[in-house]
mmCIF file of C-alpha atoms in Angstrom:
data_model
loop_
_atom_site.group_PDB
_atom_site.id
_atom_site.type_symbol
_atom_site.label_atom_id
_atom_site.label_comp_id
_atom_site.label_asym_id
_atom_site.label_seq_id
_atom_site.Cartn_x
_atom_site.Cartn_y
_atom_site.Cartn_z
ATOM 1 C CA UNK A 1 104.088 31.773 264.232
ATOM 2 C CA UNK A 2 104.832 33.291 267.314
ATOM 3 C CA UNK A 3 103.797 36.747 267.734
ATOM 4 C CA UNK A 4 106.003 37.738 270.674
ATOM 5 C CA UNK A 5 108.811 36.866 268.009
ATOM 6 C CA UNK A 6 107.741 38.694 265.682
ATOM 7 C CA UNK A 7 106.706 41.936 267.038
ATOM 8 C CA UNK A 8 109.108 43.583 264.575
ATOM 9 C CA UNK A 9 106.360 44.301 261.677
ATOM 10 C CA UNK A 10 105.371 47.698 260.568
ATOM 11 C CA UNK A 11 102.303 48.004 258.377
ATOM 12 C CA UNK A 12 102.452 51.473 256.395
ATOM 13 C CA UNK A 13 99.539 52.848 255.219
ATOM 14 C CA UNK A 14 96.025 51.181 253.961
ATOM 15 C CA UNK A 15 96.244 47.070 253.173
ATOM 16 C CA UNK A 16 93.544 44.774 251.786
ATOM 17 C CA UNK A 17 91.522 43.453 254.978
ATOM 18 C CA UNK A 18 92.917 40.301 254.886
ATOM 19 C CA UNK A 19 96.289 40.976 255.088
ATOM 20 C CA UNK A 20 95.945 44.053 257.473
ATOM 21 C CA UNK A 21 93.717 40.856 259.973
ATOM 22 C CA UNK A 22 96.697 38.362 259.208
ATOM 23 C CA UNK A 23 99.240 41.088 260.186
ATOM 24 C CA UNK A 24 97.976 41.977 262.981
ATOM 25 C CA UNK A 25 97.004 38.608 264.435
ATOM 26 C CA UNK A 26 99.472 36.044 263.664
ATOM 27 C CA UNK A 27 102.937 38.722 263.311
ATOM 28 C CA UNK A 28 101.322 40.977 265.991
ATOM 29 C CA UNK A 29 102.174 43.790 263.677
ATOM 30 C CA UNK A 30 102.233 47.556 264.731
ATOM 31 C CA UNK A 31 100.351 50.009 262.121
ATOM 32 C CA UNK A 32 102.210 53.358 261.649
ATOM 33 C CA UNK A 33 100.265 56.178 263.304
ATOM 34 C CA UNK A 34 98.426 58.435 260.410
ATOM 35 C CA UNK A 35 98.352 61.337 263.096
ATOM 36 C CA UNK A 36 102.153 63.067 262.971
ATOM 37 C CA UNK A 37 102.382 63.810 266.579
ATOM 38 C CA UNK A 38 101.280 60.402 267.233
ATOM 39 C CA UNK A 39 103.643 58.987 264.559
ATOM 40 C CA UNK A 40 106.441 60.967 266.076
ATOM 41 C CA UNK A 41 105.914 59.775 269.371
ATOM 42 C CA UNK A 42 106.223 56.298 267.989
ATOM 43 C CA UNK A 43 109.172 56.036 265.891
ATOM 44 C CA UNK A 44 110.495 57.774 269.368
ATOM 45 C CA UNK A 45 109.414 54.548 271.246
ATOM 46 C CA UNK A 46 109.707 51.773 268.884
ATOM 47 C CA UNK A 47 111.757 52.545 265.595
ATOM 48 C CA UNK A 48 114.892 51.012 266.790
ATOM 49 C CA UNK A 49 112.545 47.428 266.903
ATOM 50 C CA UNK A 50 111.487 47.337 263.783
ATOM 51 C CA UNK A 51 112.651 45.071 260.865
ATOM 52 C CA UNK A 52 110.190 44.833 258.463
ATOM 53 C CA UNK A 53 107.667 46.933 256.734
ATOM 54 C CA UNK A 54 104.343 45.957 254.769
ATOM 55 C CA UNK A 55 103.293 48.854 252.745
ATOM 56 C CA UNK A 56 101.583 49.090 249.178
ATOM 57 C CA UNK A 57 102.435 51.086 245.900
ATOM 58 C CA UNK A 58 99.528 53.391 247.223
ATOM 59 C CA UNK A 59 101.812 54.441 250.380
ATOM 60 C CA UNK A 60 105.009 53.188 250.290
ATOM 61 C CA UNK A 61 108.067 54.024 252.016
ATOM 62 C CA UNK A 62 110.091 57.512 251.818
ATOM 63 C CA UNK A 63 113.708 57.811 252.971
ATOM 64 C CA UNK A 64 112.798 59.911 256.285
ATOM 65 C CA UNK A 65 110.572 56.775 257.445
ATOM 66 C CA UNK A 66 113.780 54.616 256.615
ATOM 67 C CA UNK A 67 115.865 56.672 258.887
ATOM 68 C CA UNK A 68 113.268 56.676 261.902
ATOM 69 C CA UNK A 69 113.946 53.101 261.428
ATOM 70 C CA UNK A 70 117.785 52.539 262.129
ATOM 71 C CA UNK A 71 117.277 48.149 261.976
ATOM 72 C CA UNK A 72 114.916 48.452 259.608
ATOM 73 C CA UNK A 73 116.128 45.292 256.902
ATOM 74 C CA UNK A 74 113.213 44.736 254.541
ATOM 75 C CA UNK A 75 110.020 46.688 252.719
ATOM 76 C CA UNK A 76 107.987 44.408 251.568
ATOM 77 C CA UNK A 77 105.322 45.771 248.907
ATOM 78 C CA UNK A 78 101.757 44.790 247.823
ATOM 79 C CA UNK A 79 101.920 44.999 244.421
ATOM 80 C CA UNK A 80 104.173 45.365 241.268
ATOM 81 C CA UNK A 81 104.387 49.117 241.429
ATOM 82 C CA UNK A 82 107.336 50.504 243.850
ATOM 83 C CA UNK A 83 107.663 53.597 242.759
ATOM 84 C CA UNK A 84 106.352 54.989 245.908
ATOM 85 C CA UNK A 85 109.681 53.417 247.767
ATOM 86 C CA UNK A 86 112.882 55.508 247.941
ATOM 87 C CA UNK A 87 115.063 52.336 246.264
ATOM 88 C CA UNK A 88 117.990 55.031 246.416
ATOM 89 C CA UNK A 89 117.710 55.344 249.857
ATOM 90 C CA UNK A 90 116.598 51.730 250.249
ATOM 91 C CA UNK A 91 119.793 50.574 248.962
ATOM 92 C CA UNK A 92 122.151 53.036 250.635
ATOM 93 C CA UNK A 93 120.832 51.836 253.540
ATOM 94 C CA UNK A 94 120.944 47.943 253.001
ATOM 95 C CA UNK A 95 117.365 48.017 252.946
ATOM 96 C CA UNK A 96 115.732 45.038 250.994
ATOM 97 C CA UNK A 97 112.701 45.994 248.754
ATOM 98 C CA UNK A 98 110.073 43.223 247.466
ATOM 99 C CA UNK A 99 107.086 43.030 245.147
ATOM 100 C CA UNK A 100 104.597 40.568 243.898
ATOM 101 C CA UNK A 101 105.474 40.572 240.243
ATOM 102 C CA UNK A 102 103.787 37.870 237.512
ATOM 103 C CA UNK A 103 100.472 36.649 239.965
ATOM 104 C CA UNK A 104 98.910 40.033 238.678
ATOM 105 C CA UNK A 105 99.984 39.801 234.980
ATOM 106 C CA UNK A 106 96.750 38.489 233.623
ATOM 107 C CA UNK A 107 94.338 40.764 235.286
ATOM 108 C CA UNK A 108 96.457 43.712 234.317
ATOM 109 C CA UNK A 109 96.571 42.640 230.526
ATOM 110 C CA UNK A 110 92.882 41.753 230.482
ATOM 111 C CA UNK A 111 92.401 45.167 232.131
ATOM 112 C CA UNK A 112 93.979 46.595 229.516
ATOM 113 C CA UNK A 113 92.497 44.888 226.805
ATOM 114 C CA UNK A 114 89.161 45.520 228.301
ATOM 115 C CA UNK A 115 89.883 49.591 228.538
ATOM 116 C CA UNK A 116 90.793 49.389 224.774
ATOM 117 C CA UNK A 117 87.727 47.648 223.622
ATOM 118 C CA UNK A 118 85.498 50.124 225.655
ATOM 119 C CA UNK A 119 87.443 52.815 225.066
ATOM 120 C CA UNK A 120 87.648 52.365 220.961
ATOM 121 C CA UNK A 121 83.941 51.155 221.346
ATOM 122 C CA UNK A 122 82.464 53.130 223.760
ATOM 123 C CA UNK A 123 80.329 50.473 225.256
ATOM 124 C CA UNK A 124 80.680 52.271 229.122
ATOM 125 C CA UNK A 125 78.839 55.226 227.098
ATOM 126 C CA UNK A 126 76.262 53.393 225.133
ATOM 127 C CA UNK A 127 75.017 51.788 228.358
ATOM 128 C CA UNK A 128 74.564 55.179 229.660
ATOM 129 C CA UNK A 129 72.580 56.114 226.722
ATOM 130 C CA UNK A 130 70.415 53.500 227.340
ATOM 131 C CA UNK A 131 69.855 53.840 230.824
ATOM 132 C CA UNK A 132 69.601 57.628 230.125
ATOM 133 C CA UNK A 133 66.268 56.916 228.098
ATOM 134 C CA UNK A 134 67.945 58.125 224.792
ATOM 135 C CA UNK A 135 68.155 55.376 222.312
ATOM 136 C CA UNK A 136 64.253 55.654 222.405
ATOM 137 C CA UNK A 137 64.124 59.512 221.534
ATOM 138 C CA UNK A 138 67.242 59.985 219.406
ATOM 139 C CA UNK A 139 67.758 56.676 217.818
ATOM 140 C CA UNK A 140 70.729 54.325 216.852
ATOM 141 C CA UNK A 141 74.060 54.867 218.984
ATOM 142 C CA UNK A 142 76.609 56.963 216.887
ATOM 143 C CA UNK A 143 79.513 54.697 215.246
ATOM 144 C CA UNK A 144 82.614 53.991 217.142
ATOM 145 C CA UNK A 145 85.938 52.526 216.038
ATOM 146 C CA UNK A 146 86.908 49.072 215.094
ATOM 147 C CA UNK A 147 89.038 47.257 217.770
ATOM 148 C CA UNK A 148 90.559 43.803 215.429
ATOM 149 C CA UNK A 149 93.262 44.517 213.339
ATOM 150 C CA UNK A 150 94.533 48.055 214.471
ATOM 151 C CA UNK A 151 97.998 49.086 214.804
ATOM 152 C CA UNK A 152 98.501 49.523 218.495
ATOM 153 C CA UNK A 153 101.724 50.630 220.218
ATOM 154 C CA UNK A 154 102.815 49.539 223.847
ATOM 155 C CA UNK A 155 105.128 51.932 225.916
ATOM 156 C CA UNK A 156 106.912 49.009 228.227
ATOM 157 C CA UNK A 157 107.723 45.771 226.908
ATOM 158 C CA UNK A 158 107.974 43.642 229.940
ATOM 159 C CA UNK A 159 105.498 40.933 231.786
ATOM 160 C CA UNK A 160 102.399 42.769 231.628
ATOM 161 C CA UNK A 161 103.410 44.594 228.355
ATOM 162 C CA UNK A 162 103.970 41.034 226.865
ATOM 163 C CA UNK A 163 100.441 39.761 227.911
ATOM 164 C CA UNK A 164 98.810 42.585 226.635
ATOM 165 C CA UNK A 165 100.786 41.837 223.373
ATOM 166 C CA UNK A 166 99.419 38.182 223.124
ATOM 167 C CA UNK A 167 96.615 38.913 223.556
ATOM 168 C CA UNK A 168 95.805 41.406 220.860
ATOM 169 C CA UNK A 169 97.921 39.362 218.374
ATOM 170 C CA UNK A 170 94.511 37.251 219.079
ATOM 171 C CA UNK A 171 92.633 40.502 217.680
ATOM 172 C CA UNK A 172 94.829 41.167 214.528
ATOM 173 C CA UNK A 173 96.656 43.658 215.615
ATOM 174 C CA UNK A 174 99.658 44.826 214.894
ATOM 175 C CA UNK A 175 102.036 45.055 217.663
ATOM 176 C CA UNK A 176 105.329 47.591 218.235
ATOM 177 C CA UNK A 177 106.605 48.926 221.429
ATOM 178 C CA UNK A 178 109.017 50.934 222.886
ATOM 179 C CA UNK A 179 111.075 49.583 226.068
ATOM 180 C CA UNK A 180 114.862 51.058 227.688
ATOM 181 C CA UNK A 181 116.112 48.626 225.391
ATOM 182 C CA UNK A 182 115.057 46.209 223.210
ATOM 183 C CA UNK A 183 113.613 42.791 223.599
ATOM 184 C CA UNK A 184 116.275 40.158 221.832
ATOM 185 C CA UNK A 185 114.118 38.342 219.523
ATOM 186 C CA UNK A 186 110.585 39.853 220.267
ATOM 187 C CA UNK A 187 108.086 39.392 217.043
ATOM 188 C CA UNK A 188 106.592 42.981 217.607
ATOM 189 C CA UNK A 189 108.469 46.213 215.963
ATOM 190 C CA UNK A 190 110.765 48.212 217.763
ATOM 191 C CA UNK A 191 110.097 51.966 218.349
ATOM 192 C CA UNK A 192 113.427 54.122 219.082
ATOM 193 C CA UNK A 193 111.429 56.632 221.545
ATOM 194 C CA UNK A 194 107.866 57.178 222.625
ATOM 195 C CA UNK A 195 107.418 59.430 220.157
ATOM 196 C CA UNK A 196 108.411 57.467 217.075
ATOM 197 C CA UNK A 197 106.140 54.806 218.839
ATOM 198 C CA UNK A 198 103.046 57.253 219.103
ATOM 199 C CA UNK A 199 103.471 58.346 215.483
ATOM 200 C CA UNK A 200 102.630 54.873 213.814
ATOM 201 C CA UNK A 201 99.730 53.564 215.836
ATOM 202 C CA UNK A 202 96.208 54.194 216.409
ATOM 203 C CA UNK A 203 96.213 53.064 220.128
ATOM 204 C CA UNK A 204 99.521 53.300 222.722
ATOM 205 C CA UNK A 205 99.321 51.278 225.734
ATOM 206 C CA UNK A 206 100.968 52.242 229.033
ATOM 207 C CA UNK A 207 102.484 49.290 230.557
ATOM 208 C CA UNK A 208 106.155 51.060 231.695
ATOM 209 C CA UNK A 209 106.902 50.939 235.791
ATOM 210 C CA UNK A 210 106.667 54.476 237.070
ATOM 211 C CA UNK A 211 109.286 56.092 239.146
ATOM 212 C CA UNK A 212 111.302 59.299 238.238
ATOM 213 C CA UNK A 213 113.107 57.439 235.555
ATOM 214 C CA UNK A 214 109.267 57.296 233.542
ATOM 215 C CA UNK A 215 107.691 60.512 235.184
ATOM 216 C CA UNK A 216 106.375 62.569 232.276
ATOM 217 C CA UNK A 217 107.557 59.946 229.739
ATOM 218 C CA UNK A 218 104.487 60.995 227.715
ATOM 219 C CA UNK A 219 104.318 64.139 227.146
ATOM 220 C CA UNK A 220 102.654 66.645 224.724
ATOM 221 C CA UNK A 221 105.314 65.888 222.362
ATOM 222 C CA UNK A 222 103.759 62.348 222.502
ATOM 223 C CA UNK A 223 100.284 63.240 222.397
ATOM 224 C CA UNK A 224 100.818 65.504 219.391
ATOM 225 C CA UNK A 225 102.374 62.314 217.727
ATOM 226 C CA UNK A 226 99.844 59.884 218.832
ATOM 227 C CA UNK A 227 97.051 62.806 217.123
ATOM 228 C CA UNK A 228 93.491 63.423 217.027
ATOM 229 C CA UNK A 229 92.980 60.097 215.518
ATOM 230 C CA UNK A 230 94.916 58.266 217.878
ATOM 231 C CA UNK A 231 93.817 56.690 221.726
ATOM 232 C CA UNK A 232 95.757 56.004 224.851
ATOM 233 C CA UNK A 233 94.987 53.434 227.481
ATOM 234 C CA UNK A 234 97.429 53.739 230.559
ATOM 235 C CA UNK A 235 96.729 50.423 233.139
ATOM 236 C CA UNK A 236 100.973 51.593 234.408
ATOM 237 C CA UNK A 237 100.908 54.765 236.687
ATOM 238 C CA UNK A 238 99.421 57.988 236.473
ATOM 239 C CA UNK A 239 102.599 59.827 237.012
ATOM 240 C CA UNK A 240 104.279 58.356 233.160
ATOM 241 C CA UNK A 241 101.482 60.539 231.498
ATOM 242 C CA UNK A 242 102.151 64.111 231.855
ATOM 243 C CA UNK A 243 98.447 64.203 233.188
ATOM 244 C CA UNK A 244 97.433 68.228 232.206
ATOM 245 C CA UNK A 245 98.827 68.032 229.011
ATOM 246 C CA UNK A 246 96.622 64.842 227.995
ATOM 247 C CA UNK A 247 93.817 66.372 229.880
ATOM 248 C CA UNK A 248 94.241 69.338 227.364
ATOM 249 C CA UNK A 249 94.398 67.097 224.219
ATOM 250 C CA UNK A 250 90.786 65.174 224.932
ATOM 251 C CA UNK A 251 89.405 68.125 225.808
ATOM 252 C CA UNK A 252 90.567 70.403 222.692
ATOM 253 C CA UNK A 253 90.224 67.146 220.241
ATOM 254 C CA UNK A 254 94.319 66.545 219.722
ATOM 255 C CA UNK A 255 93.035 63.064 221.404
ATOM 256 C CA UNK A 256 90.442 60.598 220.195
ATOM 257 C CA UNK A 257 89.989 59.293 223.412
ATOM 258 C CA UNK A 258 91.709 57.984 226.354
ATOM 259 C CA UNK A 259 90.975 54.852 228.805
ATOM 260 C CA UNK A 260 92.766 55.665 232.569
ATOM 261 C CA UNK A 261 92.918 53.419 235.256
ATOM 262 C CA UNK A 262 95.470 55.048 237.149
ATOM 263 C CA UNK A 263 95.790 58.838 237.731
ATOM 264 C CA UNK A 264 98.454 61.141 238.802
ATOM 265 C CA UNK A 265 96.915 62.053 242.425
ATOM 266 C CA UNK A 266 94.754 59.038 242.880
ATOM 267 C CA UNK A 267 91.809 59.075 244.071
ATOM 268 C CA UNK A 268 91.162 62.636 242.535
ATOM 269 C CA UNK A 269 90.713 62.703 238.710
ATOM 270 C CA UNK A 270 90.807 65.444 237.050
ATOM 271 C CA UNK A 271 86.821 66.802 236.667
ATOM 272 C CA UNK A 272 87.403 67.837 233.183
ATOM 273 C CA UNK A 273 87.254 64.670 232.235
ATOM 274 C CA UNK A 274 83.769 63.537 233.338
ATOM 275 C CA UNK A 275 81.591 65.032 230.297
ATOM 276 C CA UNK A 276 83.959 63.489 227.937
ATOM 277 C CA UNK A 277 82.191 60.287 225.945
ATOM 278 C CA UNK A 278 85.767 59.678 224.881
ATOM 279 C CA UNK A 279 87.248 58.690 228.252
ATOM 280 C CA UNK A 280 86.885 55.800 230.357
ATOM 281 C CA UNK A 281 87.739 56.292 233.679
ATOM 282 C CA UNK A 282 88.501 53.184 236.095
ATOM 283 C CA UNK A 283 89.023 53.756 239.852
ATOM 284 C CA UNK A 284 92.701 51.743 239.412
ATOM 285 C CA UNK A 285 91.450 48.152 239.447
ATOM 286 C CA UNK A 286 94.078 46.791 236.812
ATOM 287 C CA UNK A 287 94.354 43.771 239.300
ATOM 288 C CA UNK A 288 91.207 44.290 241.719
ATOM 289 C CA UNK A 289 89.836 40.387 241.113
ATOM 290 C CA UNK A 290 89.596 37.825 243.899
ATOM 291 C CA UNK A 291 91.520 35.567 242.364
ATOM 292 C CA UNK A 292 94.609 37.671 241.727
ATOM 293 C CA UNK A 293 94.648 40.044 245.057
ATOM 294 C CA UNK A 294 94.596 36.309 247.112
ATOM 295 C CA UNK A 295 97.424 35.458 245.130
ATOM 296 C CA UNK A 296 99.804 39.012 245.778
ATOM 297 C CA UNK A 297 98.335 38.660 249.832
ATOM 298 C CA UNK A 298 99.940 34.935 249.443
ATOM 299 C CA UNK A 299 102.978 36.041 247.497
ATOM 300 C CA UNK A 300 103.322 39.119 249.625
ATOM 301 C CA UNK A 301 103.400 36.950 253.587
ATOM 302 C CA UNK A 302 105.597 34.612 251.781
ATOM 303 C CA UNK A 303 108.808 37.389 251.422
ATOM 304 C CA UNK A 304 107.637 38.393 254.545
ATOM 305 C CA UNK A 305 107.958 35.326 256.147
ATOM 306 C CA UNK A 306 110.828 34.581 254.411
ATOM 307 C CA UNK A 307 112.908 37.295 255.291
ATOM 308 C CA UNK A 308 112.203 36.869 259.012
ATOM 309 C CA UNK A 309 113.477 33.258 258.834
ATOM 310 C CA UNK A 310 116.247 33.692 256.511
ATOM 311 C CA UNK A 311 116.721 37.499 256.192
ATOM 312 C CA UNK A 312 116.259 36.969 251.865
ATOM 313 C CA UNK A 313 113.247 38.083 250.160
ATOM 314 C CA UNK A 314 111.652 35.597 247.948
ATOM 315 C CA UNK A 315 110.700 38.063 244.801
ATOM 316 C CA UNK A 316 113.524 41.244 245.509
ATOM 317 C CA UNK A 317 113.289 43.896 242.734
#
């Protein structure tokens, strides 16, 4: 591919190394300056020239960028997540927006699965009281809570909230959700809101996009229903969990315990959380495998690709 054609590339913010080297070298690809003045001076120069953006649901792409950016045709996202792109503004503008939905499905669910059975079981915990010396001096682990055959809720009844579905039918479970609307002949139950959801299971899963339609989507109100019995595993965003009021329920005991891969100002995490035995806290690797990143870098050059030849994305949201 020639570069000198395709000098028209903005990379915004952080990418996988990969993808930031295949940028750079075979779409001779600009990075957005991190310094403003720098940045300003930029956009100045070369704004008008560029057509497409790479970005990732950690950055994404605000409407003020857009502007800066009068030809500006496609954003094309690393990931599943674009909450972190101004679609409003996207649209208003013309502005095409991509993702790489289904190639991270199957990490995600496992993910999920995986931050239940810890979570319920509190393996991450038991290895530390082994390493810690303990088991010697204080004996036998305390009891944790059966995984199979609990009733377990999922907030978000679409790819990923599907796999995680199957997957604990494997374990027993019994599966209802709550989605915007429901899912025409789905075998799980069917939950009118959150909190009707949270008030019949022992375990909800987060699995709904985020955005400002989902921002604080569980709430005390939620927590309260879900009860001191009750665990929540979120492998969605940080921002659908009302983040201080669930930090408040584990740490009065309104929460059994909570597994979190994704937080609501990631990296930080809330430092409450860190002398709970309840919580398991995951730096957001819901789809961090080899396997599964190759496949969104793949799925990710491919719309961008195709949108330079053709001006159509090949996965639009």
């Amino acid at each position: 591919m020639s570069t000198a054609q395709n000098r028209c590339v903005l990379q915004v913010g952080p990418l996988m190394p990969s993808l930031a080297r295949t940028l750079a070298e075979d779409y001779a690809a600009w990075q957005l300056p991190t310094d403003l003045a720098e940045r300003t001076e930029f956009l100045t120069e070369r704004g008008a020239e560029i057509t497409a953006i790479v970005t990732s649901g950690r950055t994404g792409v605000d409407a003020a960028l857009m502007q800066s950016l009068p030809n500006l045709g496609a954003v094309v996202n690393f990931g599943v997540g674009y909450d972190t792109v101004d679609v409003d503004a996207a649209a208003a503008r013309g502005v095409a927006v991509s993702n790489t939905p289904d190639v991270l499905t199957d990490c995600v669910a496992d993910t999920a699965v995986g931050l239940m059975i810890d979570t319920l079981r509190r393996f991450s915990a038991a290895d530390r009281y082994v390493r810690e010396g303990r088991w010697p001096v204080e004996g036998m682990y305390p009891l944790t809570r059966q995984v199979s055959n609990t009733n377990v809720g999922i907030l978000g009844m679409g790819r990923i909230g599907t796999a995680i579905a199957l997957r604990l039918s494997a374990f027993g479970c019994a599966i209802s959700y709550h989605n915007r609307r429901e899912v025409a002949d789905s075998p799980y139950g069917y939950a009118a809101s959150p909190v009707e959801l949270a008030s019949t299971v022992d375990v909800l899963i987060v699995a709904a996009a985020g955005g400002d339609g989902t921002r604080g989507l569980v709430g005390r109100d939620v927590l309260d229903a879900l009860g001191p019995h009750g665990y929540l595993i979120n492998i969605a965003r940080g921002s659908v969990v009302d983040q201080d009021a669930l930090v408040s329920a584990l740490v009065e005991g309104r929460l059994a315990g909570a597994g979190l891969d994704v937080f609501a100002d990631e990296p930080q995490v809330p430092e409450e959380l860190f002398a709970l035995e309840s919580v398991v806290l995951l730096p957001h690797v819901g789809s961090g495998t080899v396997q599964t990143r190759a496949a969104m870098e793949a799925l990710t050059l491919r719309n961008l690709d195709s949108y330079l030849k053709t001006g159509e994305l090949v996965t639009p949201i």
